[in-house]
Coordinates of C-alpha atoms and ligand atoms in Angstrom, one line a residue:
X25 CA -21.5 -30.6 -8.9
X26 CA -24.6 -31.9 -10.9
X27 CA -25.9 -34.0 -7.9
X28 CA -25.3 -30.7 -5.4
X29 CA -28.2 -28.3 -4.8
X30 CA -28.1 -25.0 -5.7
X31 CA -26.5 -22.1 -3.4
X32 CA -27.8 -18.9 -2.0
X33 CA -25.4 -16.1 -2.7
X34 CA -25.1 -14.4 0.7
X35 CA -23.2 -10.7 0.7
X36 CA -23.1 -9.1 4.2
X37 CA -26.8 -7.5 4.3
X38 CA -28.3 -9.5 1.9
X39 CA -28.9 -13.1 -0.2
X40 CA -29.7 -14.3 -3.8
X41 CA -31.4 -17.5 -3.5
X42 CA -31.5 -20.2 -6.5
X43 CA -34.0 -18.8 -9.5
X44 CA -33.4 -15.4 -8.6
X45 CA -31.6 -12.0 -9.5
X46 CA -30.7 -8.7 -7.9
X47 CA -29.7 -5.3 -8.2
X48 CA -27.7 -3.9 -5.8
X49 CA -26.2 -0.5 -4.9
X50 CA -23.5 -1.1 -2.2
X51 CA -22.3 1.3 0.2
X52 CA -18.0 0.9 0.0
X53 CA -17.4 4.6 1.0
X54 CA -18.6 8.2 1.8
X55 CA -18.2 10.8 0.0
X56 CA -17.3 14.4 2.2
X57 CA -20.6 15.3 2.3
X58 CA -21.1 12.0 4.1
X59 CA -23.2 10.4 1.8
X60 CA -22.6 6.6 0.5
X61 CA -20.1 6.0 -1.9
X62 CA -22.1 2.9 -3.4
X63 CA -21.3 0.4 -6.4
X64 CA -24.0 -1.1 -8.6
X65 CA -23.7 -5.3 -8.3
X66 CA -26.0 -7.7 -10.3
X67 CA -26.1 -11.0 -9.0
X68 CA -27.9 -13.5 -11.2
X69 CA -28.0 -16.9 -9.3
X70 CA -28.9 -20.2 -11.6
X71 CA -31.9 -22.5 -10.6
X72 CA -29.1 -25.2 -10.5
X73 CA -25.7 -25.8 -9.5
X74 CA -22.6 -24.4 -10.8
X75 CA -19.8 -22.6 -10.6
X76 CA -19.8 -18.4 -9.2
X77 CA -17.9 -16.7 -11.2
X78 CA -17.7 -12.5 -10.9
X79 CA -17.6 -10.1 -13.8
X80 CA -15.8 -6.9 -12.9
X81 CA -14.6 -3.5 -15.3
X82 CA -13.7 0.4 -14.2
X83 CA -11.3 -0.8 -11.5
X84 CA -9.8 2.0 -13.5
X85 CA -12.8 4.7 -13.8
X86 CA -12.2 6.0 -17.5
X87 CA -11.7 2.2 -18.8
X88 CA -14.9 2.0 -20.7
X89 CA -15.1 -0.9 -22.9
X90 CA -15.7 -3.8 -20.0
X91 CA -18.9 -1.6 -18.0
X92 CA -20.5 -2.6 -21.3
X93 CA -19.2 -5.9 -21.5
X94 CA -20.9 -6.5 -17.7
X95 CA -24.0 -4.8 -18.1
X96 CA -24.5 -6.8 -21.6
X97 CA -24.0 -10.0 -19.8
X98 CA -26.3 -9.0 -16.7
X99 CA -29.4 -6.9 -18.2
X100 CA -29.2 -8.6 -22.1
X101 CA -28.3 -12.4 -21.1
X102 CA -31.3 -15.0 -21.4
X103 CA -30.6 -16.6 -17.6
X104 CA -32.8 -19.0 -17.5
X105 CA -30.6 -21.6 -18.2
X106 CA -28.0 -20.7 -15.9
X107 CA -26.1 -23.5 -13.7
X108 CA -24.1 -21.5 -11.4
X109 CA -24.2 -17.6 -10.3
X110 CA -22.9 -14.8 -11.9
X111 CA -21.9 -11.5 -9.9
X112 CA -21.7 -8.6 -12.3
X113 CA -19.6 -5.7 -10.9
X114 CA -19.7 -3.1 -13.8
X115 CA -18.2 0.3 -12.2
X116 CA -16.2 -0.8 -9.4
X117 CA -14.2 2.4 -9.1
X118 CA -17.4 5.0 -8.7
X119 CA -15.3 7.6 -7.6
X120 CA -12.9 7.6 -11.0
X121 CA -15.8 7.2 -13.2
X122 CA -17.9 9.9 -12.2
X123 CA -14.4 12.1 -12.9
X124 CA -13.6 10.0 -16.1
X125 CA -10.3 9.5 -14.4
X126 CA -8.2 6.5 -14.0
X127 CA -7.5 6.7 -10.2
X128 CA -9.6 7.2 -7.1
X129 CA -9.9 11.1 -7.2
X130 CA -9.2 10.8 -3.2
X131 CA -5.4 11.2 -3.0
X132 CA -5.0 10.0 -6.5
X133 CA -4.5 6.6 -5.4
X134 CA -4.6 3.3 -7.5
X135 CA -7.8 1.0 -6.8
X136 CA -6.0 -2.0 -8.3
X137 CA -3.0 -2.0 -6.1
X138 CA -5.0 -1.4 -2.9
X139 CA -6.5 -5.6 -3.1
X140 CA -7.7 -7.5 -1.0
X141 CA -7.9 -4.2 1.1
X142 CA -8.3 -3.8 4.7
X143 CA -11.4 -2.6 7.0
X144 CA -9.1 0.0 9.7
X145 CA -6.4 1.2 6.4
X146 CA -6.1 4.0 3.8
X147 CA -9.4 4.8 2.4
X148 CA -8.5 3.0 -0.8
X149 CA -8.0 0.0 0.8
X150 CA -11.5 0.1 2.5
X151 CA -13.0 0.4 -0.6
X152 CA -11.2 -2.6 -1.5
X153 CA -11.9 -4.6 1.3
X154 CA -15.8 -4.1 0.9
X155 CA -15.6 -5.1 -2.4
X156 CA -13.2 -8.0 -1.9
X157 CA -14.7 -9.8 0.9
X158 CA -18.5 -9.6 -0.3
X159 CA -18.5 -10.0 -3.9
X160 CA -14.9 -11.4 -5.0
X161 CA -13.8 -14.0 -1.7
X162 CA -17.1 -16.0 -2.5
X163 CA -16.3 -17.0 -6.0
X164 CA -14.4 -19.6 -8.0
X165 CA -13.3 -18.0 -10.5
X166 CA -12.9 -13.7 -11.7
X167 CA -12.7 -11.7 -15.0
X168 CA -11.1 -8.1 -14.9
X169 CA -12.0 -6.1 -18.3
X170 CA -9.5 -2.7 -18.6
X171 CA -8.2 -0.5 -21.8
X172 CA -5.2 0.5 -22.2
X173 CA -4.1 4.0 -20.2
X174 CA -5.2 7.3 -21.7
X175 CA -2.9 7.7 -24.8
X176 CA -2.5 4.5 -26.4
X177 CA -4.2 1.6 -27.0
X178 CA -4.1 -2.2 -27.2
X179 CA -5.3 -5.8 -28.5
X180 CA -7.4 -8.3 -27.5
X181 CA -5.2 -9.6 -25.2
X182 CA -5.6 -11.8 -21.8
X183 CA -2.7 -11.5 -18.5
X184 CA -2.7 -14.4 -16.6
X185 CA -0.9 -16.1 -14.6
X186 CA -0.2 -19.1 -16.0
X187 CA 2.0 -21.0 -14.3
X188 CA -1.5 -21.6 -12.0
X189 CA -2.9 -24.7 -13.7
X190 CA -6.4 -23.5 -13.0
X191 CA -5.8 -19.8 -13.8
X192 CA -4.3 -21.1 -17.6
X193 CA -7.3 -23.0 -17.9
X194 CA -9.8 -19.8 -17.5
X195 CA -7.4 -17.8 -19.7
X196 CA -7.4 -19.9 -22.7
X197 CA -10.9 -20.8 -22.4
X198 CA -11.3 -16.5 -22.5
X199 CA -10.2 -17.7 -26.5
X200 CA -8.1 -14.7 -27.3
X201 CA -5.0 -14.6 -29.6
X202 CA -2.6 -13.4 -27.0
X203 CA -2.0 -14.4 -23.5
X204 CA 0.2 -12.4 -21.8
X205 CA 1.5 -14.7 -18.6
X206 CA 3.2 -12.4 -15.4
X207 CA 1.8 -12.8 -12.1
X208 CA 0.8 -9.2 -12.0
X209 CA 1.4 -6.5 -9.5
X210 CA 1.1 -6.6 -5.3
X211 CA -2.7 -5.2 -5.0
X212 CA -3.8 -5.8 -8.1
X213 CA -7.5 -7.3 -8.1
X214 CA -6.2 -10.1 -10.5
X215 CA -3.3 -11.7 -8.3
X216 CA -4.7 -11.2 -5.0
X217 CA -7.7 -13.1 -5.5
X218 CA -5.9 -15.7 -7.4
X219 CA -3.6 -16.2 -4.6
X220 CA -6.6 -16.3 -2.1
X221 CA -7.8 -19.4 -3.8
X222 CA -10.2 -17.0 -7.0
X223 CA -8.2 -17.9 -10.3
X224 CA -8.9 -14.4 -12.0
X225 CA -7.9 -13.0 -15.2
X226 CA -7.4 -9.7 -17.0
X227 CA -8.9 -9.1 -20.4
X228 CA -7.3 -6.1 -21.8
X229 CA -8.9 -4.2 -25.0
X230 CA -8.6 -0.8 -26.7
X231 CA -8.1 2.7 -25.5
X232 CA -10.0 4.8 -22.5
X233 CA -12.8 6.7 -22.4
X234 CA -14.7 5.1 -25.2
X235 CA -17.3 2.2 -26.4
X236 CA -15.1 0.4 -29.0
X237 CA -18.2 -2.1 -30.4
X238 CA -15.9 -4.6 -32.3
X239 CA -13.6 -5.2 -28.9
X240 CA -16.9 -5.8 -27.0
X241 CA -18.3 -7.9 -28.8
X242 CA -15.2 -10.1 -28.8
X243 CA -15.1 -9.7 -25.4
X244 CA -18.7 -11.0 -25.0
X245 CA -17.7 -13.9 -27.0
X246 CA -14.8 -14.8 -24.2
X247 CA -17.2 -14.7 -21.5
X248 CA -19.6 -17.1 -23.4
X249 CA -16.6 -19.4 -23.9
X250 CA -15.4 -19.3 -20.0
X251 CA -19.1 -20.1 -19.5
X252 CA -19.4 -23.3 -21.7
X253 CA -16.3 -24.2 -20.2
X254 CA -16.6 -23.9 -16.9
X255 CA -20.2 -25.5 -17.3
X256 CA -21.9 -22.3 -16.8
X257 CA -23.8 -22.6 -20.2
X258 CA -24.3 -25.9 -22.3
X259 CA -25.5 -24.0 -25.2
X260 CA -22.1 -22.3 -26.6
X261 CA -18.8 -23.8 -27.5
X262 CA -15.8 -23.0 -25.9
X263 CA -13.7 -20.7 -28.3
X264 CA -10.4 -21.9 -30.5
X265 CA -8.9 -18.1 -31.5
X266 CA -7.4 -19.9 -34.6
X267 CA -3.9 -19.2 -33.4
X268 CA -2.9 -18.5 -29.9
X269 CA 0.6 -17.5 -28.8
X270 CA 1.2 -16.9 -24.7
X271 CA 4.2 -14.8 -24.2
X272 CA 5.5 -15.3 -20.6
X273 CA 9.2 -15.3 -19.6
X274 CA 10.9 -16.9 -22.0
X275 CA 9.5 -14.5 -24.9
X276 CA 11.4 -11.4 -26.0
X277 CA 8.7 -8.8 -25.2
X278 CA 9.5 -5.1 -24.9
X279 CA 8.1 -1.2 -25.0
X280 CA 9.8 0.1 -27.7
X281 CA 11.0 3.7 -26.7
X282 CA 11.0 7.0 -28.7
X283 CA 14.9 8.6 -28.4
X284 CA 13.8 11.5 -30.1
X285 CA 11.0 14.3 -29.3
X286 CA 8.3 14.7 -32.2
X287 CA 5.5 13.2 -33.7
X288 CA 4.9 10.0 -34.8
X289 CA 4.1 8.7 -37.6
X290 CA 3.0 5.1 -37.0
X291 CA 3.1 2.2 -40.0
X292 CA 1.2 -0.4 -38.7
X293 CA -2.0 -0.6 -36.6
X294 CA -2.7 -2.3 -33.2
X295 CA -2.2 -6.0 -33.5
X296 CA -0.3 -6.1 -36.6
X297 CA 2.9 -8.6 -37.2
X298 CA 5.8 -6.7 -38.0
X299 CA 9.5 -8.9 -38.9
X300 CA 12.5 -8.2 -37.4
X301 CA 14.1 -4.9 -39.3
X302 CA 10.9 -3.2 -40.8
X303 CA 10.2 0.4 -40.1
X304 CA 7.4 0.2 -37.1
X305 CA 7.1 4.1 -37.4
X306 CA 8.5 7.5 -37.8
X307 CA 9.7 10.5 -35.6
X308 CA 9.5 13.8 -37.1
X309 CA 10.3 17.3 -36.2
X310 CA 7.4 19.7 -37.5
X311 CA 9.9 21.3 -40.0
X312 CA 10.4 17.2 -40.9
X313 CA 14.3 17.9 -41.3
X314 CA 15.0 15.2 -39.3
X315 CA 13.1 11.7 -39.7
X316 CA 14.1 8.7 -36.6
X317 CA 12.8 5.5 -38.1
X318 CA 11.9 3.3 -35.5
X319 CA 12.5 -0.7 -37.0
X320 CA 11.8 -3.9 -34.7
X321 CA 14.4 -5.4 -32.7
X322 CA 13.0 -8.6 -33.6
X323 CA 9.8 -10.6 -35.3
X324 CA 6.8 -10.0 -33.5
X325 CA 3.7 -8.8 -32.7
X326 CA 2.5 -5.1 -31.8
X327 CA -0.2 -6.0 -29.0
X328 CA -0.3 -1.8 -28.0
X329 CA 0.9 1.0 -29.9
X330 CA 0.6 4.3 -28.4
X331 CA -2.8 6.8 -29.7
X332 CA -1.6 10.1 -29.3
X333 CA 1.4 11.0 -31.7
X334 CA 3.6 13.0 -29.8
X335 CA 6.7 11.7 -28.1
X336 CA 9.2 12.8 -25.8
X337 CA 12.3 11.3 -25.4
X338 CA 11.2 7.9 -23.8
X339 CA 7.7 7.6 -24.1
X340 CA 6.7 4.4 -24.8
X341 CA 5.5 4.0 -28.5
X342 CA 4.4 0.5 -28.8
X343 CA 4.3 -2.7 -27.0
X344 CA 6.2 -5.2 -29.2
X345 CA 5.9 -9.4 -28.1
X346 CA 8.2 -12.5 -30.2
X347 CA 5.8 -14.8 -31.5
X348 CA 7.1 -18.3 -32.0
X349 CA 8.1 -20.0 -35.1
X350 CA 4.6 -22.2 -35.5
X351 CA 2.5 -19.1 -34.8
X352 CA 4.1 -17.2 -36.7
X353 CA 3.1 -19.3 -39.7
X354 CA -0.5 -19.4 -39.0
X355 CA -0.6 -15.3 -38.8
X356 CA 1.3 -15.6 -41.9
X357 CA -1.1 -18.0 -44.1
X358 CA -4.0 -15.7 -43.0
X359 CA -2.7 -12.7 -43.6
X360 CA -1.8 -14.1 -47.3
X361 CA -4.8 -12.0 -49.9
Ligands
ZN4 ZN1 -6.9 -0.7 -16.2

C-alpha cells in the first residue's frame, strides 16, 4: 500500500477526497409525513494510503454505549496522521433511536437481519440496502458496537467469525478477553458483509439505554489497536488483553435457565469465573419459603448475566462459556489478593 496514492471515498451523491473530512446526513427512508429518514456519516479520509475501515453502533436503536464509541473516534480523534479512511456510522437505526427501542418502530422489524438489503423489498431492507451499498460495500474491513438486550447485560466480548483467517485477525487485534466465534445470523450486518468480501466484527458491551464510561473506554482502546494493526495508526500498539480465551464450537457454552418463577438473587457479577458446582444465584419467592440455587454445570466464565431480577420459568439468567485449562490459570493467578 505505502507506494499507492491515496483514494477518494465516493458515496452515491458525494466524495471525500485525501486530507479531508465530512459530515453527512443521508437520506435511507421517509418518514409518513414524507420527510427523509436520514443517518448522520463521518468520513475522515487520510492524506495517505491505507486501509477503509467503517465504524457502525445503534443497528439496535437503544444500544447506547457504541454511538459514543463512534462519535469519540470521529469528532475527538487527532486525524492528521491518518493512513487510510475511516467511515463513522454512529446511529444507524434513526428510527429505533429516536423511540429508544431496539427495532425499527415500522412493523417492529429487526435492522440487523434485513443486510445487505435490497432497493424494490420491505422497507427494512431498503434502509439496509442504502446503507450497505454506500458506506459498508466500499470498505475492508467493519466494527459493529451493540449492548446486550434490555434486561441484562454483558462483557467485553467480541463475535466473530473465525474460521475467516482475515476476520480472526481483526478480532483479536479488537484485544478483548473473550471471543465468541459463530458465523452469526442470515441479515445480520456482521456476516453479510464478511461474506461479501468486508471481514466485520461485533463488539458487544453492557446493558441498553445507557453510557457505561468504563466499557467505552475499553472499547476505544480496541479500535486504537485494530488501527495500529491494520496500519491505520503507527502511534499505538496493538493490544495483548493478558489472557484471551475464544469459545467457538468445541466449548461448552450455554444460557443457564431459571425453572422456577421469582427473583433473583445473583452471586457473582458480569464477567466473573465461577467453578463447576458453585451457587451462580438464587430464586426466591417473596415469602422466601422456597430458595432454587442455581450452581454451574461446569467451570467457566459468566460473559452476560441477566439485569432485571425477576424470572419466569425459562428466562434466561446468565450466559455461562468453558474456559480452557491454560486460561483458566491466568484468570486464576490474577484474581489471587
Ligand atoms: Zn444489538
Amino acid at each position: 500500500m505505502s507506494d499507492s496514492e491515496a483514494e477518494t471515498f465516493t458515496y452515491n451523491g458525494g466524495s471525500v477526497a485525501p486530507g479531508e473530512a465530512a459530515n453527512i446526513r443521508y437520506g435511507v427512508s421517509e418518514t409518513y409525513l414524507g420527510d427523509p429518514v436520514r443517518i448522520p456519516v463521518t468520513i475522515v479520509n487520510g492524506e495517505r494510503p491505507g486501509p477503509t475501515v467503517f465504524l457502525s453502533a445503534a443497528i439496535h436503536g437503544d444500544e447506547l454505549n457504541g454511538i459514543e464509541v463512534v462519535r469519540e473516534v470521529a469528532n475527538e480523534w487527532d486525524h492528521t496522521e491518518l493512513r487510510g479512511t475511516v467511515v463513522c456510522l454512529p446511529v444507524l437505526n434513526v428510527p429505533g433511536f429516536l423511540a429508544q427501542q431496539r427495532y425499527l418502530p415500522i412493523y417492529d422489524r429487526d435492522l440487523n437481519r434485513a443486510f445487505p438489503g435490497s432497493a424494490n423489498s420491505t422497507s427494512s431492507k431498503r434502509i439496509a440496502h442504502r446503507i450497505f451499498r454506500n458506506f459498508i460495500e466500499p470498505c475492508d474491513y467493519g466494527l459493529d458496537f451493540h449492548t446486550s438486550t434490555r434486561g441484562r447485560t454483558n462483557m467485553l466480548h467480541v463475535r466473530a467469525d473465525t474460521g475467516d483467517d482475515r476476520v480472526d485477525r481483526l478480532a483479536r487485534a479488537f484485544g478483548s478477553n473473550v471471543i465468541i466465534s459463530s458465523e452469526g445470523p442470515d441479515g445480520a450486518l456482521r456476516k453479510e458483509a464478511t461474506e461479501r468480501g468486508v471481514p466485520t466484527i461485533t463488539i458487544e458491551m453492557g446493558k441498553a439505554h445507557e453510557f457505561q464510561r468504563d466499557f467505552i473506554d475499553r472499547a476505544l482502546d480496541g479500535v486504537k489497536s485494530v488501527f495500529s494493526e491494520f496500519g491505520l495508526r503507527t502511534t499505538s500498539a496493538v493490544k495483548w488483553p493478558g489472557w484471551r480465551t475464544v469459545v467457538d464450537g468445541s466449548s461448552d457454552k450455554t444460557w443457564l435457565r431459571a425453572d422456577s418463577g421469582g427473583i433473583v438473587e445473583m452471586h457473582f457479577s458480569r464477567g466473573s469465573f465461577v467453578r463447576e458446582g458453585e451457587t451462580i444465584c438464587t430464586i426466591t419467592n417473596p415469602f422466601e419459603t422456597t430458595a432454587n440455587e442455581v450452581t454451574a454445570p461446569f467451570t467457566g466464565l459468566l460473559v452476560g448475566i441477566l439485569q432485571n431480577p425477576l424470572v419466569f420459568p425459562g428466562n434466561p439468567i446468565c450466559h455461562l462459556v468453558e474456559l480452557d485449562a491454560g486460561t483458566r490459570r491466568v484468570i486464576e493467578r490474577e484474581q489471587r489478593p
